[in-house]
JSON list of C-alpha atoms in Angstrom, two decimals:
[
{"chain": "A", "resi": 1, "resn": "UNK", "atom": "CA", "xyz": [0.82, -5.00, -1.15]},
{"chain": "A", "resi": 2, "resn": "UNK", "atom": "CA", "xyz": [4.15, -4.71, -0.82]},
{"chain": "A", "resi": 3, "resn": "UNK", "atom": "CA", "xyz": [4.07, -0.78, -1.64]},
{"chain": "A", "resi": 4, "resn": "UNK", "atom": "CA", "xyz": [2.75, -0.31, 2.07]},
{"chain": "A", "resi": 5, "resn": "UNK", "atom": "CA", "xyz": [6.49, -0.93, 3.53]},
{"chain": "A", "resi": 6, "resn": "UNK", "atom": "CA", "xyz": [7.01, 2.22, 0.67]},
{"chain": "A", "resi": 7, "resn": "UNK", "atom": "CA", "xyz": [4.57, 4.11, 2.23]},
{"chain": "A", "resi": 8, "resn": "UNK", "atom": "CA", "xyz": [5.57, 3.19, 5.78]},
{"chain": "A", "resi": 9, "resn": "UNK", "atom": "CA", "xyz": [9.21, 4.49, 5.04]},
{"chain": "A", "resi": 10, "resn": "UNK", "atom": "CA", "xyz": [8.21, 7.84, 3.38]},
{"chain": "A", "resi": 11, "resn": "UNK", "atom": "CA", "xyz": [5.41, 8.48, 5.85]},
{"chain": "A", "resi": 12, "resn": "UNK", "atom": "CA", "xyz": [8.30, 8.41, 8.55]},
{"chain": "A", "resi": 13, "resn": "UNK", "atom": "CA", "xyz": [10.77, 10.45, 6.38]},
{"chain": "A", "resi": 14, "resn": "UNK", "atom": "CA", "xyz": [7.47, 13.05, 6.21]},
{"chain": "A", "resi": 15, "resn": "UNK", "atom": "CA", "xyz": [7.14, 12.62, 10.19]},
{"chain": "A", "resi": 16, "resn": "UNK", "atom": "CA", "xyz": [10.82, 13.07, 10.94]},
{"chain": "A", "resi": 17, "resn": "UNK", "atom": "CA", "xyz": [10.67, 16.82, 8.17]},
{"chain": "A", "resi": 18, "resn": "UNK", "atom": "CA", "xyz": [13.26, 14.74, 6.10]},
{"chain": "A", "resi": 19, "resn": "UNK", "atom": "CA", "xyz": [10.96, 15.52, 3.13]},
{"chain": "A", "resi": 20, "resn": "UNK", "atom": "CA", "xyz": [7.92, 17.49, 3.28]},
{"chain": "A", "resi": 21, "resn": "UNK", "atom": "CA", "xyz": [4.26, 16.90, 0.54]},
{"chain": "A", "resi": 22, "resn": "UNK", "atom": "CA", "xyz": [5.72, 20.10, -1.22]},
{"chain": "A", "resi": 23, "resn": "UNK", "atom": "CA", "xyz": [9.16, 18.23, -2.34]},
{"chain": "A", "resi": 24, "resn": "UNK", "atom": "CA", "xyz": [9.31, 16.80, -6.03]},
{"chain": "A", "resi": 25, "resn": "UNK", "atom": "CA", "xyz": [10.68, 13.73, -6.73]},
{"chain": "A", "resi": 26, "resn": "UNK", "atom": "CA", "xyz": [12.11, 13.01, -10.05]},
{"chain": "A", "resi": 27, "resn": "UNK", "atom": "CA", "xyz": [11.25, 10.18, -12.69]},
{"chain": "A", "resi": 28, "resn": "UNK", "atom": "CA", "xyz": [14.45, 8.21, -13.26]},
{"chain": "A", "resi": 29, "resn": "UNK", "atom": "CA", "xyz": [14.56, 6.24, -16.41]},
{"chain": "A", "resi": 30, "resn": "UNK", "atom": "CA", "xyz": [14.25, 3.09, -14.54]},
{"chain": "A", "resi": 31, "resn": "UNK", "atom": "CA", "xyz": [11.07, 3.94, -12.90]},
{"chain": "A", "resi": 32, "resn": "UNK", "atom": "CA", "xyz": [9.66, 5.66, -16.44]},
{"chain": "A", "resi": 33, "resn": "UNK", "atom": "CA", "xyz": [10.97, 2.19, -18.21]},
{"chain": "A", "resi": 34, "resn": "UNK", "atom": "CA", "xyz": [9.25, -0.08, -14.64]},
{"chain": "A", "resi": 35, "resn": "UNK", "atom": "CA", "xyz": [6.79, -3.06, -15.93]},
{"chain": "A", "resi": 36, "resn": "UNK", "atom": "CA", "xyz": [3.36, -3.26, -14.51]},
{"chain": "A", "resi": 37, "resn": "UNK", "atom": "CA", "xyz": [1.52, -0.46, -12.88]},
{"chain": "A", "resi": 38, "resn": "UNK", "atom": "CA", "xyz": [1.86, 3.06, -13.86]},
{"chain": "A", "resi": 39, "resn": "UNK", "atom": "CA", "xyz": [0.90, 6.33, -13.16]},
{"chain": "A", "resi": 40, "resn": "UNK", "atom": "CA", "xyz": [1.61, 7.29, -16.58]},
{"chain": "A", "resi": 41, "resn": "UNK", "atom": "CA", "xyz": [4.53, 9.41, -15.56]},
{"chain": "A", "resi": 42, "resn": "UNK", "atom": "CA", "xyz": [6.55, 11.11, -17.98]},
{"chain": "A", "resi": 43, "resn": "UNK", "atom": "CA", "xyz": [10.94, 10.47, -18.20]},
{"chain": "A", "resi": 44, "resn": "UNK", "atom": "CA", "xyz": [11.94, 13.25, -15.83]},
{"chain": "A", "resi": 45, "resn": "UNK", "atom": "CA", "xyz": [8.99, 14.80, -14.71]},
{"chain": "A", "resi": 46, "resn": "UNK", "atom": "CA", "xyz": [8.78, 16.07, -11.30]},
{"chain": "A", "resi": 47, "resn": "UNK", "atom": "CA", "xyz": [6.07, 15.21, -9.46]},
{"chain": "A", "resi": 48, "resn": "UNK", "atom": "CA", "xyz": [5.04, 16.07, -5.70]},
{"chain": "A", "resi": 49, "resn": "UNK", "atom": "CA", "xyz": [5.42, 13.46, -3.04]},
{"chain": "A", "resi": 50, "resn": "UNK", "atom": "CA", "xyz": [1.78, 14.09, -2.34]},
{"chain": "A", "resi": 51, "resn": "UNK", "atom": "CA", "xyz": [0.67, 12.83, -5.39]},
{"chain": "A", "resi": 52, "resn": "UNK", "atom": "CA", "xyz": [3.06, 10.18, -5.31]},
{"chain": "A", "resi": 53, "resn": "UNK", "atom": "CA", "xyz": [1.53, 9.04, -2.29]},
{"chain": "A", "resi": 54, "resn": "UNK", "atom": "CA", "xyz": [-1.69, 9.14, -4.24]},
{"chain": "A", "resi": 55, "resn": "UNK", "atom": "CA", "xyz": [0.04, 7.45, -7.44]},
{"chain": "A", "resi": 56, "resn": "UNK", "atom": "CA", "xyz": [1.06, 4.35, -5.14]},
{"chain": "A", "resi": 57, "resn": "UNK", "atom": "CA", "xyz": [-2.42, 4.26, -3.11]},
{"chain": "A", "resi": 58, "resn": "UNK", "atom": "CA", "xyz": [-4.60, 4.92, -5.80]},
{"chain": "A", "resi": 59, "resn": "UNK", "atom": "CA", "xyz": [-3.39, 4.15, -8.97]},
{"chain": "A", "resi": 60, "resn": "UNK", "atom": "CA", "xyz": [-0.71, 1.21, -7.53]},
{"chain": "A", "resi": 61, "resn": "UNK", "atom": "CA", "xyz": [2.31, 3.32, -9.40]},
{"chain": "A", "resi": 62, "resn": "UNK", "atom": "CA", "xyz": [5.44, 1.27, -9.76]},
{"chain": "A", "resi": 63, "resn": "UNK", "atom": "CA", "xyz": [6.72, 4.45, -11.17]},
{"chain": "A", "resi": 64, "resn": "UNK", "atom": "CA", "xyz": [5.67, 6.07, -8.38]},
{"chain": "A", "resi": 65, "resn": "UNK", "atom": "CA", "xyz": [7.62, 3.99, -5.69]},
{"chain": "A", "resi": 66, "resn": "UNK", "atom": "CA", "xyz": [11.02, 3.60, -7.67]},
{"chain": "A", "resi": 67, "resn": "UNK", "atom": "CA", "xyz": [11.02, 7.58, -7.87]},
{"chain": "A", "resi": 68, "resn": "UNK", "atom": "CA", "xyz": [10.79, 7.74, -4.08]},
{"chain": "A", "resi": 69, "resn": "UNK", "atom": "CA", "xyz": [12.83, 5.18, -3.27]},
{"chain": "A", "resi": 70, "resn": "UNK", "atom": "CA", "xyz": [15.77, 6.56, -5.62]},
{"chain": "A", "resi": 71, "resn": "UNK", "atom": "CA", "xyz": [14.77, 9.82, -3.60]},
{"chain": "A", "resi": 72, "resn": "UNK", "atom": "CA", "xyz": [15.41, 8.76, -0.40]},
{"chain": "A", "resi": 73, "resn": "UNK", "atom": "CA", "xyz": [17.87, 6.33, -0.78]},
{"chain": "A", "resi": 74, "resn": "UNK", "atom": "CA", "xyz": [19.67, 6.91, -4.04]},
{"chain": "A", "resi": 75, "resn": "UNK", "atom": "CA", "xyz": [18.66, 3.75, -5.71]},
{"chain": "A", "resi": 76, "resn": "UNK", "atom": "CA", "xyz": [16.08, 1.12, -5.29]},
{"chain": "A", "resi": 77, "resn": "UNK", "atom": "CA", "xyz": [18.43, -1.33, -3.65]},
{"chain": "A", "resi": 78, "resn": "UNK", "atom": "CA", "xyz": [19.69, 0.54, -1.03]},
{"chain": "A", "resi": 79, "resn": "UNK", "atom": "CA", "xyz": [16.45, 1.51, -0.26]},
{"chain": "A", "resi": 80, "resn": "UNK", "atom": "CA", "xyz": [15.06, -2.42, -0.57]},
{"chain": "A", "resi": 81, "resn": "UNK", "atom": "CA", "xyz": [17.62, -2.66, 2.32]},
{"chain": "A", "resi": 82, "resn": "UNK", "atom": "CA", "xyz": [15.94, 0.03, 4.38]},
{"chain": "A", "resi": 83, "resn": "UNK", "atom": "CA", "xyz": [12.53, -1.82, 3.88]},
{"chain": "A", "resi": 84, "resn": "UNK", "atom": "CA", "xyz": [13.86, -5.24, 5.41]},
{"chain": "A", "resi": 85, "resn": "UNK", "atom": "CA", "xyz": [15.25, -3.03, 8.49]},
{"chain": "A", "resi": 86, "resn": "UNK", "atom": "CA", "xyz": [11.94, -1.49, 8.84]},
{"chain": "A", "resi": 87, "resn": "UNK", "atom": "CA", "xyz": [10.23, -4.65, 8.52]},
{"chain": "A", "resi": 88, "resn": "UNK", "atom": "CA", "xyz": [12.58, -6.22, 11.34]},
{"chain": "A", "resi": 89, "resn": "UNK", "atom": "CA", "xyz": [11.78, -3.51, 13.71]},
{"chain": "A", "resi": 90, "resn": "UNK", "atom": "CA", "xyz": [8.03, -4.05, 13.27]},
{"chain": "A", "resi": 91, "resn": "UNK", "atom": "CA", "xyz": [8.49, -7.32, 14.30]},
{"chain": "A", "resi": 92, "resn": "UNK", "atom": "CA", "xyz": [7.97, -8.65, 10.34]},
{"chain": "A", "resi": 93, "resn": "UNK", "atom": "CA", "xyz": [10.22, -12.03, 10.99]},
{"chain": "A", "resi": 94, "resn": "UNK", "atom": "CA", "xyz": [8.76, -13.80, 8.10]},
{"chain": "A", "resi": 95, "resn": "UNK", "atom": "CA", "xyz": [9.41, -11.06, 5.61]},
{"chain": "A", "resi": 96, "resn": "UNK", "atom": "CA", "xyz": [12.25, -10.06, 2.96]},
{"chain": "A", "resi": 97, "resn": "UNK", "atom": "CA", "xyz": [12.07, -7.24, 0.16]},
{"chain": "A", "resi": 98, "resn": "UNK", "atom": "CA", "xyz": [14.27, -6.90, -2.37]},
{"chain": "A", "resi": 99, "resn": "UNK", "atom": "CA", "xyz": [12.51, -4.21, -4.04]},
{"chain": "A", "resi": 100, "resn": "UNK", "atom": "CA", "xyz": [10.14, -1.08, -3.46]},
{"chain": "A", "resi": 101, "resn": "UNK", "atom": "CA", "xyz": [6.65, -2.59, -5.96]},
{"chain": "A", "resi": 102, "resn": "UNK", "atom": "CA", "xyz": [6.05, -5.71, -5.29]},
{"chain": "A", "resi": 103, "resn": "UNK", "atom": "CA", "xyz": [6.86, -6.62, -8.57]},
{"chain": "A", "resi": 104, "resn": "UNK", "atom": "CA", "xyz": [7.99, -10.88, -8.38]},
{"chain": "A", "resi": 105, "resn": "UNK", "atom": "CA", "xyz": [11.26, -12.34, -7.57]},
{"chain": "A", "resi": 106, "resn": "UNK", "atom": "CA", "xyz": [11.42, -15.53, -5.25]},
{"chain": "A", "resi": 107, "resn": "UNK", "atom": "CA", "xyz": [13.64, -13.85, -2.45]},
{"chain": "A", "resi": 108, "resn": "UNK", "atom": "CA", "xyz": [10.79, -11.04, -1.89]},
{"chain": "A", "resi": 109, "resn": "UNK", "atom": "CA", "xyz": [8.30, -12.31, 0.47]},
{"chain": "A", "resi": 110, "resn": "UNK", "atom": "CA", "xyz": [5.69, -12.04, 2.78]},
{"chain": "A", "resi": 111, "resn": "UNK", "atom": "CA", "xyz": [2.91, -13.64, 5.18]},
{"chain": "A", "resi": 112, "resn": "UNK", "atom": "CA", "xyz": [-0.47, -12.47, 6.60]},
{"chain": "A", "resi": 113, "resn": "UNK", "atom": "CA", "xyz": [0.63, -11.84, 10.20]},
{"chain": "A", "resi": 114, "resn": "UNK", "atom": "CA", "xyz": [3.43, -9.53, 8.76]},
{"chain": "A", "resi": 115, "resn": "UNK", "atom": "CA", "xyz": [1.26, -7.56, 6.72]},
{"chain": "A", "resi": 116, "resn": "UNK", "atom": "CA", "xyz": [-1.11, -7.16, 9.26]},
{"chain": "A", "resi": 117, "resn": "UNK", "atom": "CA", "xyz": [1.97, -6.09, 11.66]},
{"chain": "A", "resi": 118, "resn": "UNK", "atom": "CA", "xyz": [2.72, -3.38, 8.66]},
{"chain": "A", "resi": 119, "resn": "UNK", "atom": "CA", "xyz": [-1.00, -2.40, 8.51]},
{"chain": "A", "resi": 120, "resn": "UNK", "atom": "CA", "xyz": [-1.73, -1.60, 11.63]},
{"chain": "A", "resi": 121, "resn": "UNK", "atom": "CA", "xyz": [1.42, 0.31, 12.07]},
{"chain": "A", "resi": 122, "resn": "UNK", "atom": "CA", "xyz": [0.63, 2.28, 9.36]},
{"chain": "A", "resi": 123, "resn": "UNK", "atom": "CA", "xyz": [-2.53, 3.47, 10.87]},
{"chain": "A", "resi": 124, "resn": "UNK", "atom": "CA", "xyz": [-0.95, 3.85, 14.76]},
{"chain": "A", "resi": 125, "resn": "UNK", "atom": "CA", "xyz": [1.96, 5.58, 13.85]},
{"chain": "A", "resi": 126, "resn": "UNK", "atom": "CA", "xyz": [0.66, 7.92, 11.03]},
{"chain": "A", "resi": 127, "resn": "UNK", "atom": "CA", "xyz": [-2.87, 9.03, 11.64]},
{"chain": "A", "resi": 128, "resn": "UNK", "atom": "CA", "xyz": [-1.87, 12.36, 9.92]},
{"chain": "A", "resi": 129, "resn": "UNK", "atom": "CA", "xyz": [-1.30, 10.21, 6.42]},
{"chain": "A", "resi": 130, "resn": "UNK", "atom": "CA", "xyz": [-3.86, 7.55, 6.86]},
{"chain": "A", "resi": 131, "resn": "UNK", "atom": "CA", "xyz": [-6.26, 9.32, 4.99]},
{"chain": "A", "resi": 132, "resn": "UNK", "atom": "CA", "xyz": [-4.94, 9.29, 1.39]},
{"chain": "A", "resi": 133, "resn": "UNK", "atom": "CA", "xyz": [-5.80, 5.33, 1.56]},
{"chain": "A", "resi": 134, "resn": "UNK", "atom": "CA", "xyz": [-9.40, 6.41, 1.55]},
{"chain": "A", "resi": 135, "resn": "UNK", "atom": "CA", "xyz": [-9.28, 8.30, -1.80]},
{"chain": "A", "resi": 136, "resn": "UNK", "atom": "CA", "xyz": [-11.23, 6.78, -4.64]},
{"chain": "A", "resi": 137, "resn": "UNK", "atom": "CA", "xyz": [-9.36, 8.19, -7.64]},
{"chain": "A", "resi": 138, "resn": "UNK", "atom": "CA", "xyz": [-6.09, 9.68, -8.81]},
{"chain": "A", "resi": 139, "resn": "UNK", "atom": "CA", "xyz": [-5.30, 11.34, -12.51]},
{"chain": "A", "resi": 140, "resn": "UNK", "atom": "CA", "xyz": [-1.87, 12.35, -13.74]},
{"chain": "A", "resi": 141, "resn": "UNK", "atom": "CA", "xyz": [-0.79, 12.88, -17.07]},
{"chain": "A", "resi": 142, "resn": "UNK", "atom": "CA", "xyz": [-4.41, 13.52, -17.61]},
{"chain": "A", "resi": 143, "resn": "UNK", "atom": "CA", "xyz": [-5.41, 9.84, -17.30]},
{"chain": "A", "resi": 144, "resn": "UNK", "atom": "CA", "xyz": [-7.57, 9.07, -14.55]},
{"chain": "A", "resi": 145, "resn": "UNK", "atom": "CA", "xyz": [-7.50, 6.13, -12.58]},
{"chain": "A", "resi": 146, "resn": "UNK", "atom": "CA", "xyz": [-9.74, 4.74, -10.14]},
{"chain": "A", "resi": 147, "resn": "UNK", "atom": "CA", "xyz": [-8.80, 3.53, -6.84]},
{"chain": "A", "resi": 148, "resn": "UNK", "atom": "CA", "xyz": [-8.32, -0.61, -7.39]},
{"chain": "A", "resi": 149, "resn": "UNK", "atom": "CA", "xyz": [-9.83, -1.42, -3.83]},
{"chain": "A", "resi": 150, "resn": "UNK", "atom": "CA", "xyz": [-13.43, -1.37, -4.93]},
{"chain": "A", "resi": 151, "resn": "UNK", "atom": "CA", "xyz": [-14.51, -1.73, -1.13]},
{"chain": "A", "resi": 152, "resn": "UNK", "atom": "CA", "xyz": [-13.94, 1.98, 0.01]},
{"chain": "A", "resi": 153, "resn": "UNK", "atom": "CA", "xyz": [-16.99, 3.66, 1.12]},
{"chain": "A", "resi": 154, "resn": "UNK", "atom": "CA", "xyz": [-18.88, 0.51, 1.29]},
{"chain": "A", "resi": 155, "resn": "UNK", "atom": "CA", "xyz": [-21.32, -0.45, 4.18]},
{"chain": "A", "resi": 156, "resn": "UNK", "atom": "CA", "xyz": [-18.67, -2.24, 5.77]},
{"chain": "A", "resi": 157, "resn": "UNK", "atom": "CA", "xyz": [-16.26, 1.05, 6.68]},
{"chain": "A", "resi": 158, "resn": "UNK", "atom": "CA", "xyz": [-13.66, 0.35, 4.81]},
{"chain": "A", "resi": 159, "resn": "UNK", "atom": "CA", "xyz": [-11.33, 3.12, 4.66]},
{"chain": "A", "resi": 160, "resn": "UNK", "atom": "CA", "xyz": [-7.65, 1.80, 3.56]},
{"chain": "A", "resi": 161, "resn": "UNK", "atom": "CA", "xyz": [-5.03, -0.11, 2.85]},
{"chain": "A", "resi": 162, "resn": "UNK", "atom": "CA", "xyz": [-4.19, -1.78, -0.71]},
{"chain": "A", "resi": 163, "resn": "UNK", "atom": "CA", "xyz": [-4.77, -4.29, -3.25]},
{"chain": "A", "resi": 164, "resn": "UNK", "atom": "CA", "xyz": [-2.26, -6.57, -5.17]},
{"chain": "A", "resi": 165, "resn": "UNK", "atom": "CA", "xyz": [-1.48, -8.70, -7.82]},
{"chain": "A", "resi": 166, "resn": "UNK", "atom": "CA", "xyz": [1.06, -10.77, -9.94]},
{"chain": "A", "resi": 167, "resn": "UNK", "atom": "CA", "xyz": [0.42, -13.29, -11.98]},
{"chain": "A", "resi": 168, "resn": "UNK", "atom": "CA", "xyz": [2.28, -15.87, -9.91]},
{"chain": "A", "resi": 169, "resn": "UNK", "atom": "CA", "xyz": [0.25, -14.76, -6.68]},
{"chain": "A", "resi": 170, "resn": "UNK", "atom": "CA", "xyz": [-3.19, -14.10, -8.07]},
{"chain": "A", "resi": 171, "resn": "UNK", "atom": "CA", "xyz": [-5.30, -11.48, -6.56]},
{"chain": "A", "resi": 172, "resn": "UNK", "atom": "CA", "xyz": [-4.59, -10.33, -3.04]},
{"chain": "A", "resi": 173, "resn": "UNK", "atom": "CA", "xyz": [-5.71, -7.61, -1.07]},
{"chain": "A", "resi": 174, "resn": "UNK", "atom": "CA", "xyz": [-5.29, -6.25, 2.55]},
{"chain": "A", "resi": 175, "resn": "UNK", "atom": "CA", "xyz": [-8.04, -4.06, 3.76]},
{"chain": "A", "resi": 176, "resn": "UNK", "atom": "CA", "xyz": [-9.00, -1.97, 7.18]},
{"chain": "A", "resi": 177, "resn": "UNK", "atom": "CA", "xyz": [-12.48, -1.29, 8.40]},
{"chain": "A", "resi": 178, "resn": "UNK", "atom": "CA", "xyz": [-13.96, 0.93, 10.70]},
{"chain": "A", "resi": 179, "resn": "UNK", "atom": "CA", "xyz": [-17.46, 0.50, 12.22]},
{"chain": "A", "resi": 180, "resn": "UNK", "atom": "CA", "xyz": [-19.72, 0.40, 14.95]},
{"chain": "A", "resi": 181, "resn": "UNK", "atom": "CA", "xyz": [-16.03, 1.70, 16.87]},
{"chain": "A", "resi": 182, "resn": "UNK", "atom": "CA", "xyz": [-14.56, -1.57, 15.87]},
{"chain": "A", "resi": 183, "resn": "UNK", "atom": "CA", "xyz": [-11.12, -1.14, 14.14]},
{"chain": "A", "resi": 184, "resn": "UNK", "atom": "CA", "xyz": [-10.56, -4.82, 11.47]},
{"chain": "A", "resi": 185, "resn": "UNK", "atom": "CA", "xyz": [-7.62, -5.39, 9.21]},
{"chain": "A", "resi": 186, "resn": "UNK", "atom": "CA", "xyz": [-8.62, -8.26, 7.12]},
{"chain": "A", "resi": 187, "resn": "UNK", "atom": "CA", "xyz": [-6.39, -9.73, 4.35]},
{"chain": "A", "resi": 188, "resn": "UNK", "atom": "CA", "xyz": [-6.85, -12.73, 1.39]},
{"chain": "A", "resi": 189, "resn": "UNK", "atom": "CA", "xyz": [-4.63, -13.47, -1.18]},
{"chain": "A", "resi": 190, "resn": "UNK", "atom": "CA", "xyz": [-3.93, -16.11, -4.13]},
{"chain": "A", "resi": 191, "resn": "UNK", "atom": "CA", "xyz": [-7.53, -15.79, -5.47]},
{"chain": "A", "resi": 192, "resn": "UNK", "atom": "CA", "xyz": [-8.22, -15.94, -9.57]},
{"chain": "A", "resi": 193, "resn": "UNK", "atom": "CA", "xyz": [-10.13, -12.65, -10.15]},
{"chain": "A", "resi": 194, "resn": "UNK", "atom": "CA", "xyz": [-10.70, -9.45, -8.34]},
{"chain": "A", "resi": 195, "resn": "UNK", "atom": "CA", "xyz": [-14.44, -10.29, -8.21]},
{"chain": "A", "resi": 196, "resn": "UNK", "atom": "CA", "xyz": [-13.79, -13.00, -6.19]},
{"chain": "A", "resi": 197, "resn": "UNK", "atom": "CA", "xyz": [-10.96, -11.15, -4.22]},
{"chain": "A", "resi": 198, "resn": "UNK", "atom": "CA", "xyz": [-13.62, -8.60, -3.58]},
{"chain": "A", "resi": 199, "resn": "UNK", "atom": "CA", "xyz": [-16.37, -11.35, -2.62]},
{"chain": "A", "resi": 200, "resn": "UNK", "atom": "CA", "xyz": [-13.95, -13.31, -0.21]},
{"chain": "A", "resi": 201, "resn": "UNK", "atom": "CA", "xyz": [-12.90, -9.93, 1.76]},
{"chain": "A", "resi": 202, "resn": "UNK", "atom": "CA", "xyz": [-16.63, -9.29, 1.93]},
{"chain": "A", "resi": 203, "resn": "UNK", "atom": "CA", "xyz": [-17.19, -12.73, 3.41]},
{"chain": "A", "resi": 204, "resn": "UNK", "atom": "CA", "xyz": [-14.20, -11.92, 6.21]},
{"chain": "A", "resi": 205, "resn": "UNK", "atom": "CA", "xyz": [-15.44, -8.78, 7.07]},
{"chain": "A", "resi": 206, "resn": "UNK", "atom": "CA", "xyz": [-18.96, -9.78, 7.81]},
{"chain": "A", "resi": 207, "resn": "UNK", "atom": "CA", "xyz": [-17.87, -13.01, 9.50]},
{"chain": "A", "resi": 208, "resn": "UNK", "atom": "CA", "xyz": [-15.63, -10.80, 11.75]},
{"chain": "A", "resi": 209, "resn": "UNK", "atom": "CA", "xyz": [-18.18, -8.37, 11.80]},
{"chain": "A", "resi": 210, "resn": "UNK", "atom": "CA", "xyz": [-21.17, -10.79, 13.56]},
{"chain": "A", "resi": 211, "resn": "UNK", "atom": "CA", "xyz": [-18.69, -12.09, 15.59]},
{"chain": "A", "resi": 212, "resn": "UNK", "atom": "CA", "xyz": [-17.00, -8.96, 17.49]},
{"chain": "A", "resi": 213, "resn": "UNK", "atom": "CA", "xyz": [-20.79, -8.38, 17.65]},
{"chain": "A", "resi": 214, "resn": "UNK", "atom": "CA", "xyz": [-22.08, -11.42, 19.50]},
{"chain": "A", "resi": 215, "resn": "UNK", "atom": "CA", "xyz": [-18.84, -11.12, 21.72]},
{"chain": "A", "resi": 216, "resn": "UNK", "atom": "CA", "xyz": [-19.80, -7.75, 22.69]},
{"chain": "A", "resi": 217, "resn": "UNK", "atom": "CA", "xyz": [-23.02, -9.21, 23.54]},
{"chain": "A", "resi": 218, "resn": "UNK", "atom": "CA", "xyz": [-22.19, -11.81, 25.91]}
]
């Protein structure tokens, strides 16, 4: 989940005309040779940052977040250091990155209120983005891949954010929902499966669900 600080930084570079969708971005060795998720991208391929932003969102692309960060900040370091700065301007106190995937190391870290801080950031300050998190599927390379956050389009309104997992954190995820006007960003984490990742988020959204309700009520 920590790819949304990613998409928060090149979501402002797009809002600022620092890079536009059109630019192409590309594949260093490092992120072509990047453990974990891929988007299957080839060793220096150029690839749009619009379907980078769909390699991250849909298909989780480690690839795909080491090419932008090199992009914008000439190496994934540098540009870990731009995600902590970020993070401390959102208010994120309990937060450190020290790289751009998510991928483990004990000094990158997180907590639920600083996620949801970063989520609903994401949707204030860049309505004109927010909808690539609703997108089901992504295929590069000519592999297709199907959005991991198997809640979209459900009958709960759930249009965004992003899943995770490592093996030393389990199954995590950090969803928004949108319905009946009533905006929720729900998040769970250190579960053992994405089935029951999927049937705890449930759970949260329906509990919050009835009880905005009731509230409304009275």
């Amino acid at each position: 989940m920590s790819k949304l600080m990613t998409l928060y930084i090149l979501f402002d570079s797009l809002k600022k005309g620092i890079v536009t969708l059109d630019d192409k971005f590309v594949v260093s060795r490092n992120a072509y040779q990047k453990e974990g998720s891929t988007i299957y991208a080839e060793l220096g391929t150029e690839i749009s940052v619009q379907n980078l932003i769909r390699g991250i969102i849909v298909s989780s692309g480690n690839d795909a977040c080491i090419a932008i960060s090199e992009a914008i900040s000439g190496s994934e370091e540098i540009f870990s250091n731009e995600m902590n700065f970020y993070a401390k301007n959102l208010g994120m106190s309990d937060t450190n990155y020290t790289n751009s995937t998510g991928l483990h190391d004990n000094n990158h870290f997180s907590t639920p209120y600083d996620m949801t801080l970063l989520a609903k950031s994401l949707i204030k300050d860049f309505p004109n983005f927010y909808h690539y998190f609703s997108e089901k599927e992504f295929t590069w390379n000519g592999i297709f891949q199907p959005n991991r956050n198997n809640l979209l389009g459900s009958d709960l309104g759930v249009d965004g954010l992003k899943t995770g997992k490592t093996s030393e954190s389990g199954y995590s995820m950090i969803i928004s929902s949108n319905k009946d006007n009533i905006r929720l960003i729900g998040i769970v984490g250190g579960l053992p499966s994405r089935d029951n990742r999927t049937i705890e988020m449930r759970k949260l959204i329906n509990y919050c669900l009835l009880y905005t309700s009731d509230a409304a009520d009275e």
